[in-house]
XYZ file of C-alpha atoms in Angstrom:
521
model
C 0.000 0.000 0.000
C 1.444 2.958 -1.050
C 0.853 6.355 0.972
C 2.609 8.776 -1.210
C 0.004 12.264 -1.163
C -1.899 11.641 1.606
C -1.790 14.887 2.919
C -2.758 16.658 6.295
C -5.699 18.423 4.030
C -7.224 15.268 3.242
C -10.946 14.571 4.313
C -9.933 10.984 4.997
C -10.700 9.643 8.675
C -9.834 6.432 9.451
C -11.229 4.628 12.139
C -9.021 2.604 13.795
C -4.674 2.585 12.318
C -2.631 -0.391 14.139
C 1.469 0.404 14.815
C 3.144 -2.413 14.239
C 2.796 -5.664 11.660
C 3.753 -8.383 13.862
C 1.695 -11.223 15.157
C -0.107 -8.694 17.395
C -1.411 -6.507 14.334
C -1.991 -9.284 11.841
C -4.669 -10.822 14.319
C -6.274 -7.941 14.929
C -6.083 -7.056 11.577
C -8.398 -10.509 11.389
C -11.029 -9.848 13.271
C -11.828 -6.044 12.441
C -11.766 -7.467 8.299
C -15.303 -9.285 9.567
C -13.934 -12.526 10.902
C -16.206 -13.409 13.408
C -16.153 -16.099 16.569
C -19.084 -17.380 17.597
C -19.987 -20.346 19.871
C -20.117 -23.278 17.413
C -23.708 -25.126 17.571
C -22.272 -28.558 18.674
C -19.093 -27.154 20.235
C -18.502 -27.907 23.457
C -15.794 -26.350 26.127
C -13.962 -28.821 28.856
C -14.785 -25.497 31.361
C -18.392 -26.847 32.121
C -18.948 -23.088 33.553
C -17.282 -21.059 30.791
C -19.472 -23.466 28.424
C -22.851 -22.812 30.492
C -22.282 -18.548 29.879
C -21.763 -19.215 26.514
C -24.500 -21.149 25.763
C -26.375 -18.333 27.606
C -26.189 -16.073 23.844
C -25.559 -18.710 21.270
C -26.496 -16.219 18.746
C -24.109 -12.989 19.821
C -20.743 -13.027 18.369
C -17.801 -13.301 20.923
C -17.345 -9.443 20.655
C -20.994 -8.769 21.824
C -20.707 -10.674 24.589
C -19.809 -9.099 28.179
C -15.932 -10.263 28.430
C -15.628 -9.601 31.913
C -18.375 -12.206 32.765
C -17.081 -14.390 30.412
C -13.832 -14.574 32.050
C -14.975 -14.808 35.579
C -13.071 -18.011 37.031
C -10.990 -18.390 34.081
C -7.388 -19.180 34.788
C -4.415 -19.428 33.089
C -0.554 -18.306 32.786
C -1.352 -14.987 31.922
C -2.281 -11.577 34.226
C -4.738 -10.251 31.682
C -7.870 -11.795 31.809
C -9.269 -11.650 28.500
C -5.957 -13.090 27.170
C -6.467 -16.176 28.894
C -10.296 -16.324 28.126
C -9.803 -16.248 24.446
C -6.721 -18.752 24.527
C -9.163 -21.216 26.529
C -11.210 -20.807 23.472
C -8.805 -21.264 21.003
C -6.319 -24.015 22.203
C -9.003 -25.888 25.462
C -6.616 -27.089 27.954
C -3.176 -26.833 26.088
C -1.393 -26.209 29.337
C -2.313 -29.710 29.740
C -0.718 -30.665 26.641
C -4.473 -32.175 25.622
C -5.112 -31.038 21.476
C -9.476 -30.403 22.172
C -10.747 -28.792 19.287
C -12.238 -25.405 19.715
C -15.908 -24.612 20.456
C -15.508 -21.450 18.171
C -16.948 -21.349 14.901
C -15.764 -18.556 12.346
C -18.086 -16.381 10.035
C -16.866 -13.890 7.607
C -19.869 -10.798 8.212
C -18.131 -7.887 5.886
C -21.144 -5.555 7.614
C -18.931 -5.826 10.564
C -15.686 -4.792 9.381
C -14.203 -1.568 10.400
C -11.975 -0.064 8.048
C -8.238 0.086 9.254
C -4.709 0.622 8.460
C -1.489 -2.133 9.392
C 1.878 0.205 9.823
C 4.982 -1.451 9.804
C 8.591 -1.297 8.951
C 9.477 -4.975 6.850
C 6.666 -7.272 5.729
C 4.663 -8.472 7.494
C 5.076 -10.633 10.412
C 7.438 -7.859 12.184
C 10.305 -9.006 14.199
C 10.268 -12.564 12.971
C 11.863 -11.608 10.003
C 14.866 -10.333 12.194
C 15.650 -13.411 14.185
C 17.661 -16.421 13.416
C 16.356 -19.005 11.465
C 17.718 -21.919 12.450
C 17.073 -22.125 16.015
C 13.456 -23.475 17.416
C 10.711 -21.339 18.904
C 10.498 -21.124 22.659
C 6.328 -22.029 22.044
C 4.755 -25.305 20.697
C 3.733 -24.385 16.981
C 0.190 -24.572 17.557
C 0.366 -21.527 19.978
C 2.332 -19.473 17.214
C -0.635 -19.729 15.036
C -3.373 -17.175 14.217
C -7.385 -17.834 14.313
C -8.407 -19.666 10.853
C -4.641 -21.074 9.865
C -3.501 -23.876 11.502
C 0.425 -23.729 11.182
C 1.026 -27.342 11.592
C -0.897 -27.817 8.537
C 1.189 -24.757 6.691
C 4.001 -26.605 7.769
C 3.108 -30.102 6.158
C 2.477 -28.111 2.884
C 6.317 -26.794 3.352
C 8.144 -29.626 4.493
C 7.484 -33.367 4.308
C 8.611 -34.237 7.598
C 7.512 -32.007 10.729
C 10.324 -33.242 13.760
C 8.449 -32.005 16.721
C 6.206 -29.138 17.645
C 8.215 -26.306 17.650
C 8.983 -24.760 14.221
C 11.705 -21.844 13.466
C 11.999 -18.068 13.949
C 12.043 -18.053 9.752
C 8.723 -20.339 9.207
C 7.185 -18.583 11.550
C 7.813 -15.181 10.065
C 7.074 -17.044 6.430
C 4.024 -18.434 8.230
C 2.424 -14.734 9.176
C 3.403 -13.581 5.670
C 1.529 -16.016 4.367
C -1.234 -15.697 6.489
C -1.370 -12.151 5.198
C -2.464 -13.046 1.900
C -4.034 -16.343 3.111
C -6.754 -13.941 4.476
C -6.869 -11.760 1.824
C -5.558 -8.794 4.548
C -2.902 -7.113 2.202
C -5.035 -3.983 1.768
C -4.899 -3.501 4.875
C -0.956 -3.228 5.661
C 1.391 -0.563 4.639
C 4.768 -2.015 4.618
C 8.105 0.350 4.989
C 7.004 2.570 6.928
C 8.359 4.391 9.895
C 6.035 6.305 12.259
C 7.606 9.444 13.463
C 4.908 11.444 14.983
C 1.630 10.668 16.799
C -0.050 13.327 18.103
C -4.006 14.750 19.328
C -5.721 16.782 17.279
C -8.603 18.762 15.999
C -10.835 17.148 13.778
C -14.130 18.721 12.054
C -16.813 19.632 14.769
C -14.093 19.781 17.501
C -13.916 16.134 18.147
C -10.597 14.947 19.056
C -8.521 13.071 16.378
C -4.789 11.571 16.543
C -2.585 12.795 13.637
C 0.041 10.418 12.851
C 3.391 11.160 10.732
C 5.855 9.386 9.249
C 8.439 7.929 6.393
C 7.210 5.381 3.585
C 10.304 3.901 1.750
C 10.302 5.718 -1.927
C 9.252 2.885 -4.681
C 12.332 1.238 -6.443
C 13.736 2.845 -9.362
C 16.538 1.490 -12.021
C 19.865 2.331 -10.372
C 21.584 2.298 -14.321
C 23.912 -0.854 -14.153
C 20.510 -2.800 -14.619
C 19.568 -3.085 -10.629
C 17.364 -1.258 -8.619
C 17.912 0.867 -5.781
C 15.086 2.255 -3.244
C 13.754 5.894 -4.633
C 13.792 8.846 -1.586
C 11.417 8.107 1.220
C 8.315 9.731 1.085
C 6.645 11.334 4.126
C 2.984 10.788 4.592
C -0.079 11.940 7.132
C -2.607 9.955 8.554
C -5.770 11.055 10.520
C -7.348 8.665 12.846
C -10.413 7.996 15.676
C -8.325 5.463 17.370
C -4.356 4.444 17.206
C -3.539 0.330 18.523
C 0.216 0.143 19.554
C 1.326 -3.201 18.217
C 5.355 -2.425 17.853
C 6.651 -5.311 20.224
C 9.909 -4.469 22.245
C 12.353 -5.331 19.856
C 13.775 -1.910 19.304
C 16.071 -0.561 21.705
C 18.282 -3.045 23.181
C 18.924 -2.911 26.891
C 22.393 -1.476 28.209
C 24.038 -2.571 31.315
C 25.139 1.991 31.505
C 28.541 1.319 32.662
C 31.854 2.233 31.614
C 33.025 1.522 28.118
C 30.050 -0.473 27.366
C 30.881 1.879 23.654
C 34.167 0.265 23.093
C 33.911 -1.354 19.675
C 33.772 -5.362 20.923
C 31.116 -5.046 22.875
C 27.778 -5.783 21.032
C 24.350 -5.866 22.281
C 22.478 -8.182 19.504
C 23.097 -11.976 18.622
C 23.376 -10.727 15.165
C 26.589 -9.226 15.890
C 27.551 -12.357 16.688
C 26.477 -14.541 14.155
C 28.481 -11.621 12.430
C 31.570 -12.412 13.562
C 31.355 -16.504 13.489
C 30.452 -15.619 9.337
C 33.464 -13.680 8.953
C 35.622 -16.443 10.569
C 36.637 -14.172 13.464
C 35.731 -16.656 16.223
C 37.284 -20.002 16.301
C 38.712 -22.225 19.215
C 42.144 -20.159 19.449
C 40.194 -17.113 20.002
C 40.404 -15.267 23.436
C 37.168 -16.302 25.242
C 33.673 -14.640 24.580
C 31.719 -12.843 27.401
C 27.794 -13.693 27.213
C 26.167 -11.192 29.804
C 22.257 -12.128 30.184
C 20.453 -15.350 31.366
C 17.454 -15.076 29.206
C 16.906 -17.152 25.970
C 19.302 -15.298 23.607
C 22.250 -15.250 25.839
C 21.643 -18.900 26.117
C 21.266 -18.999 22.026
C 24.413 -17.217 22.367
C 26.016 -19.747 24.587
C 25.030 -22.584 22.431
C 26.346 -20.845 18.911
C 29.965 -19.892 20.275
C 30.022 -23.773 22.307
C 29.151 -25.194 18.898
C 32.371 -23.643 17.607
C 34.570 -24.321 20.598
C 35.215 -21.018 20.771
C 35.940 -20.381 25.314
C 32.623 -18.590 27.112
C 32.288 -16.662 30.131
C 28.735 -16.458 31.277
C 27.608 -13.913 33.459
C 24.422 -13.131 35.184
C 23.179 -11.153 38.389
C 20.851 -14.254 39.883
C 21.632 -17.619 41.339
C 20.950 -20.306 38.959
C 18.215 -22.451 41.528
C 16.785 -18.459 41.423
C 12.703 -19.634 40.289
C 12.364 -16.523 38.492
C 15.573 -17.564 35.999
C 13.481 -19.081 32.803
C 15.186 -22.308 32.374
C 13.712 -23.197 35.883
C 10.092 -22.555 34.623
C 11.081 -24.233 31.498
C 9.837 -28.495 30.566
C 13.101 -30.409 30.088
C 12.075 -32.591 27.542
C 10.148 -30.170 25.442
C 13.506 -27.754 25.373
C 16.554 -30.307 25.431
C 18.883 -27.441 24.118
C 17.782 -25.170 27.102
C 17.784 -27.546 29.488
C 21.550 -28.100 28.326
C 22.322 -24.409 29.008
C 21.418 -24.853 32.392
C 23.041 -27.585 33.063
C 26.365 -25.994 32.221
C 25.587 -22.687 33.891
C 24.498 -25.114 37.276
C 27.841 -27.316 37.337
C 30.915 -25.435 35.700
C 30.360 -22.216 37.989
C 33.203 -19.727 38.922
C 34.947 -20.865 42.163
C 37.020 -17.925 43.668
C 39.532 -17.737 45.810
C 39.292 -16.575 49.161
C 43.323 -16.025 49.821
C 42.052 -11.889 50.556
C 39.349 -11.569 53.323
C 40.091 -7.691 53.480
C 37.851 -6.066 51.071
C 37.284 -6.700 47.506
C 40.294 -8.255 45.483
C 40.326 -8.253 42.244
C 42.349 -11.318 40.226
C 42.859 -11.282 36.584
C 42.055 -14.243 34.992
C 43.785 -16.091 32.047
C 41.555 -18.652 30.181
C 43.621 -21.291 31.030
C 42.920 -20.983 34.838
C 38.984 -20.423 34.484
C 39.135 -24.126 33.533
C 37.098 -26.411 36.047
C 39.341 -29.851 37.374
C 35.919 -31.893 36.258
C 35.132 -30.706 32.963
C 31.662 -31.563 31.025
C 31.380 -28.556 28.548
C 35.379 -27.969 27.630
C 35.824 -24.305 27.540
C 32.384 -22.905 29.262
C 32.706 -21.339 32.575
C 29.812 -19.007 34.442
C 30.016 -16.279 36.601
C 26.093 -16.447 38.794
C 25.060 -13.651 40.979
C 27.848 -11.406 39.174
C 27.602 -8.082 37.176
C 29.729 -5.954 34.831
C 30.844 -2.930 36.269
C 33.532 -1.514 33.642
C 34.821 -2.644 30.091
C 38.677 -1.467 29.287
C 39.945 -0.389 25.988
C 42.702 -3.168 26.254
C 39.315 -6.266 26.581
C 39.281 -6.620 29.580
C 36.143 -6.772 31.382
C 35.769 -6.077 35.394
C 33.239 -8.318 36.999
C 32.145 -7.742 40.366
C 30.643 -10.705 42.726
C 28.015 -10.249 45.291
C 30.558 -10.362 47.901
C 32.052 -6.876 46.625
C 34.808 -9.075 45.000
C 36.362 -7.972 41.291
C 37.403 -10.207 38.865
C 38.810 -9.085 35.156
C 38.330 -11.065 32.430
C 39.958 -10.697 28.808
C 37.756 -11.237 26.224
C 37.550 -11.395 22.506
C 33.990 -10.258 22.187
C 31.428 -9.258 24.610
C 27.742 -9.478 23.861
C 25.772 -7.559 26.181
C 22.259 -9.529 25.940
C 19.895 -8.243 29.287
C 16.352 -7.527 27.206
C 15.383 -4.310 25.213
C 12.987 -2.100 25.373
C 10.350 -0.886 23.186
C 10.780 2.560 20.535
C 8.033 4.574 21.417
C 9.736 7.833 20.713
C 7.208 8.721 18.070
C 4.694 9.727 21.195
C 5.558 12.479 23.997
C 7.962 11.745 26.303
C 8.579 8.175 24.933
C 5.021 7.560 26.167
C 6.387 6.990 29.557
C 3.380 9.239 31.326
C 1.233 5.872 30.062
C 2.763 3.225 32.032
C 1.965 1.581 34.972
C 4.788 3.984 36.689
C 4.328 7.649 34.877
C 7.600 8.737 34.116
C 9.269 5.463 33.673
C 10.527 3.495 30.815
C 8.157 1.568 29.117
C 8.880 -2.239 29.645
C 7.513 -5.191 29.189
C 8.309 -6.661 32.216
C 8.727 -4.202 34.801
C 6.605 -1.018 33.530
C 4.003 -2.298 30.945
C 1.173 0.431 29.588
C -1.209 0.855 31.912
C -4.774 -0.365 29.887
C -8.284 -1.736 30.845
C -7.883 -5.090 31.389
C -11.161 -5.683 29.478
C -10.703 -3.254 26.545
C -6.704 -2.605 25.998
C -7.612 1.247 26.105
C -5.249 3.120 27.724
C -6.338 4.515 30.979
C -4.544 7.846 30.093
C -5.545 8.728 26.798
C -9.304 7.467 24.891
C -8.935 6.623 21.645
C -5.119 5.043 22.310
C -5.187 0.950 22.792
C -2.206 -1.117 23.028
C -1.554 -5.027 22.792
C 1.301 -8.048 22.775
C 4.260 -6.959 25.027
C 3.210 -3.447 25.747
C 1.183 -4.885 27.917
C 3.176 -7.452 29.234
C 2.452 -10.476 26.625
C 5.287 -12.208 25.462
C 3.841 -15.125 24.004
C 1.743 -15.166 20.604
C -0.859 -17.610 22.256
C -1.984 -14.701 24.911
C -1.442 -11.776 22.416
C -4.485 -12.332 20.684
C -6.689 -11.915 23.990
C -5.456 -8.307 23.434
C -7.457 -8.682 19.626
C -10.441 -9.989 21.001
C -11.052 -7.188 23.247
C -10.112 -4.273 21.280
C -12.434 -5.296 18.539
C -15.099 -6.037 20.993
C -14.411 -2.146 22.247
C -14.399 -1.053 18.516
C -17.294 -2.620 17.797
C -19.419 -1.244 20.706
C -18.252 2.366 20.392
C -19.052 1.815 16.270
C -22.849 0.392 16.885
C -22.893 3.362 20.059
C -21.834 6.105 17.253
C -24.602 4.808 14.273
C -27.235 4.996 16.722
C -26.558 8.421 17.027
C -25.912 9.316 13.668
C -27.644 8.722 10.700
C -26.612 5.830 8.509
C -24.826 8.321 5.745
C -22.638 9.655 8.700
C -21.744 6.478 9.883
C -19.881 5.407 6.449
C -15.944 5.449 6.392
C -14.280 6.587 3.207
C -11.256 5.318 2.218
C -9.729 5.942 -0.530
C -5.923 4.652 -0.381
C -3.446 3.686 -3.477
C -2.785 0.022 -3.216
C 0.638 -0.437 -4.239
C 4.202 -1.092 -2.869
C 3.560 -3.326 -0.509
C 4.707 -6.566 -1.651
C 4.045 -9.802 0.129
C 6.169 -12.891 -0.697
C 5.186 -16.622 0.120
């Protein structure tokens, strides 16, 4: 979809424009194109009481139905309610490992779509396109799928042979791509574009509209040695009833803010070091590399520079029997390569020396003596309940223990892998006024936005909803909740706003170019 001349004069309103083209935006994308859930006329649910309220309305759609009653009693490993409601509807007792087919039925009513617009920088799918492809998904592959696809069947049609149920970062990204156009959604997403501006405004009659800005990557032109090279981005305006913040928290990766955390070998991405291991800069003769994180890409990053016998450090602030560290909440059969990383991170830990009792010493280490006498995983040592406080020009790398002792390390690399944070930037103040603590960061974990837990509306600022890990969802399967009960909020201010208006008032126009957005298979 192309976006070129769509000025700040035009008479265009759209009702509802979604940030972000991941998993989050694609579903929701779904169900405001006029895909509909309804109870299914012999479906049943394994929640005898959940099944009894639904059988209440048999004839109302999912969104017409009072969520909050729905998801009375409802329990499951997420802290938003209607997450966990619709996952019990989509995937009955997964947690269980059980495969009970859904009591939802699907209808395609057009007269209920709400005209929208998908924003996003790459195709769609969003991050998934960014992360390695070779490496399994943390989720079974059912609970990566969207409503109306099942991805195990995709991924029958792609390969002959399906190994288990967990599929890769790359056909998962393929999969939402495909989806895309599966669902006949295309004209809904804007691809290559970069939102720079959303702000309240004015709109006819003094209601209040937002006003978003941004960059859409210029169409290709012939660069004269018979390629192509991308034309000039082209800036574009947008004017909306209601924004949805779908943009993940892939952006910004956390820093560790100490000194010479800038110095050129220290990296904060795995892609910096896949980087390296492609140019050949990492073998076993290499000085060792630092992994700083104990989430599941330092652990990815533990297992690449292993595979290539390259010597790791590992360092992380908690203790490894620590119940909030994820390989601890993590099945071992289900993630063997996980399980692995724990076990090397529980038995070949740092032993210091106690020789100075009289404040902290601090011991440089060669990698010969970081060795362990019993030795499992040749050439993996970690560091638990340690930080990084100072990298050194020379690579070196200070690490300081929770008994206020130092240790230096020399390192080839360091990759600096502790989270990131969302880029909100395009909103005032980084949108940090709309978290759960006002002037804070926005994070996933520790400051999500602060929305109805039965709408997604921010309880700041009408009119702005977000979804996914804004609002504290990390996994796909509990992202869609955050669908369900936007549309279900759309729908009821829509039917709220005809009733007032006459029927001529109540039509959207929308009049966009459809071009330059092009989805692959």
């Amino acid at each position: 979809m192309n976006l070129k001349n769509k000025e700040t004069t035009s008479g265009d309103v759209l009702p509802v424009v979604i940030i972000g083209n991941g998993p989050s935006g694609i579903c929701l994308s779904y169900l405001l194109s006029g895909n509909t859930p309804y109870l299914c006329p012999d479906g049943t649910h394994p929640n005898p009481i959940l099944h009894s309220k639904l059988s209440e309305n048999p004839h109302l759609s999912l969104f017409e139905q009072d969520l909050e009653y729905l998801c009375e009693g409802v329990e499951g490993r997420s802290s938003n309610p209607v997450a966990v409601l619709f996952d019990s509807l989509l995937l009955p007792d997964s947690d269980f490992g059980l495969d009970c087919a859904s009591p939802l039925i699907w209808r395609y009513e057009q007269e209920r779509a709400i005209p929208h617009l998908v924003l996003g920088k790459g195709p769609p799918g969003g991050a998934w396109h960014a992360m390695e492809g070779s490496m399994l998904t943390l989720s079974l592959a059912n609970w990566m799928e969207l409503p109306g696809l099942k991805l195990k069947d995709w991924m029958r049609d792609k390969r002959r042979n399906v190994r288990n149920d967990r599929a890769t970062p790359a056909e998962i990204a393929s999969y939402y791509q495909h989806y895309v156009q599966e669902m006949s959604l295309e004209s809904n997403f804007a691809c290559g574009t970069t939102v720079t501006s959303v702000q309240r405004v004015a709109g006819p009659s003094g209601c209040s509209l937002w006003r978003i800005q941004g960059l859409q990557w210029g169409e290709e032109g012939n660069s004269g040695d018979g390629g192509s090279e991308r034309g000039p981005d082209v800036p574009f305006t947008i004017h909306t009833e209601n924004v949805v913040l779908a943009t993940g928290t892939h952006d910004v990766p956390a820093r560790l803010g100490v000194e010479g955390e800038d110095l050129p070998f220290v990296c904060h991405s795995f892609w910096e070091l896949e980087s390296a291991i492609s140019a050949g800069r990492l073998d076993q003769a290499s000085e060792p590399v630092l992994v700083v994180g104990a989430g599941l890409t330092a652990a990815d990053a533990v297992l690449a520079t292993h595979h290539l016998n390259t010597p790791v450090y590992h360092v992380f602030r908690r203790a490894v029997t620590d119940p909030g560290l994820i390989f601890n909440q993590l099945p071992k059969l289900l993630y063997p390569e996980y399980h692995k990383v724990h076990q090397m991170m529980t038995q070949q830990q740092y032993q210091p020396s106690h020789t100075n009792s009289e404040g902290p010493s601090s011991r440089v280490l060669s990698q010969g003596q970081t060795s362990p006498m019993c030795c499992s995983y040749p050439g993996y040592l970690s560091f638990p309940k340690h930080r990084v406080i100072a990298f050194k020009p020379d690579g070196k790398c200070v690490l300081e223990g929770d008994d206020g002792r130092h240790t230096v390390l020399q390192v080839s690399m360091a990759l600096v892998l502790i989270g990131s944070h969302p880029n909100l930037s395009f909103l005032p103040n980084n949108a940090h006024s709309l978290g759960l603590e006002p002037d804070q960061p926005i994070s996933c974990r520790r400051n999500p936005l602060d929305v109805d837990p039965y709408t997604y509306e921010s309880v700041q600022e009408a009119g702005l909803y977000a979804m996914g890990p804004l609002v504290g969802e990390n996994f796909v399967r509990f992202l869609k909740g955050g669908a369900l009960a936007i549309t279900s909020d759309l729908t009821r201010k829509r039917r709220a706003a005809t009733e007032q208006s006459s029927p001529e008032n109540s039509n959207y126009s929308l009049n966009w170019d459809l071009a330059n957005c092009t989805l692959g298979s």
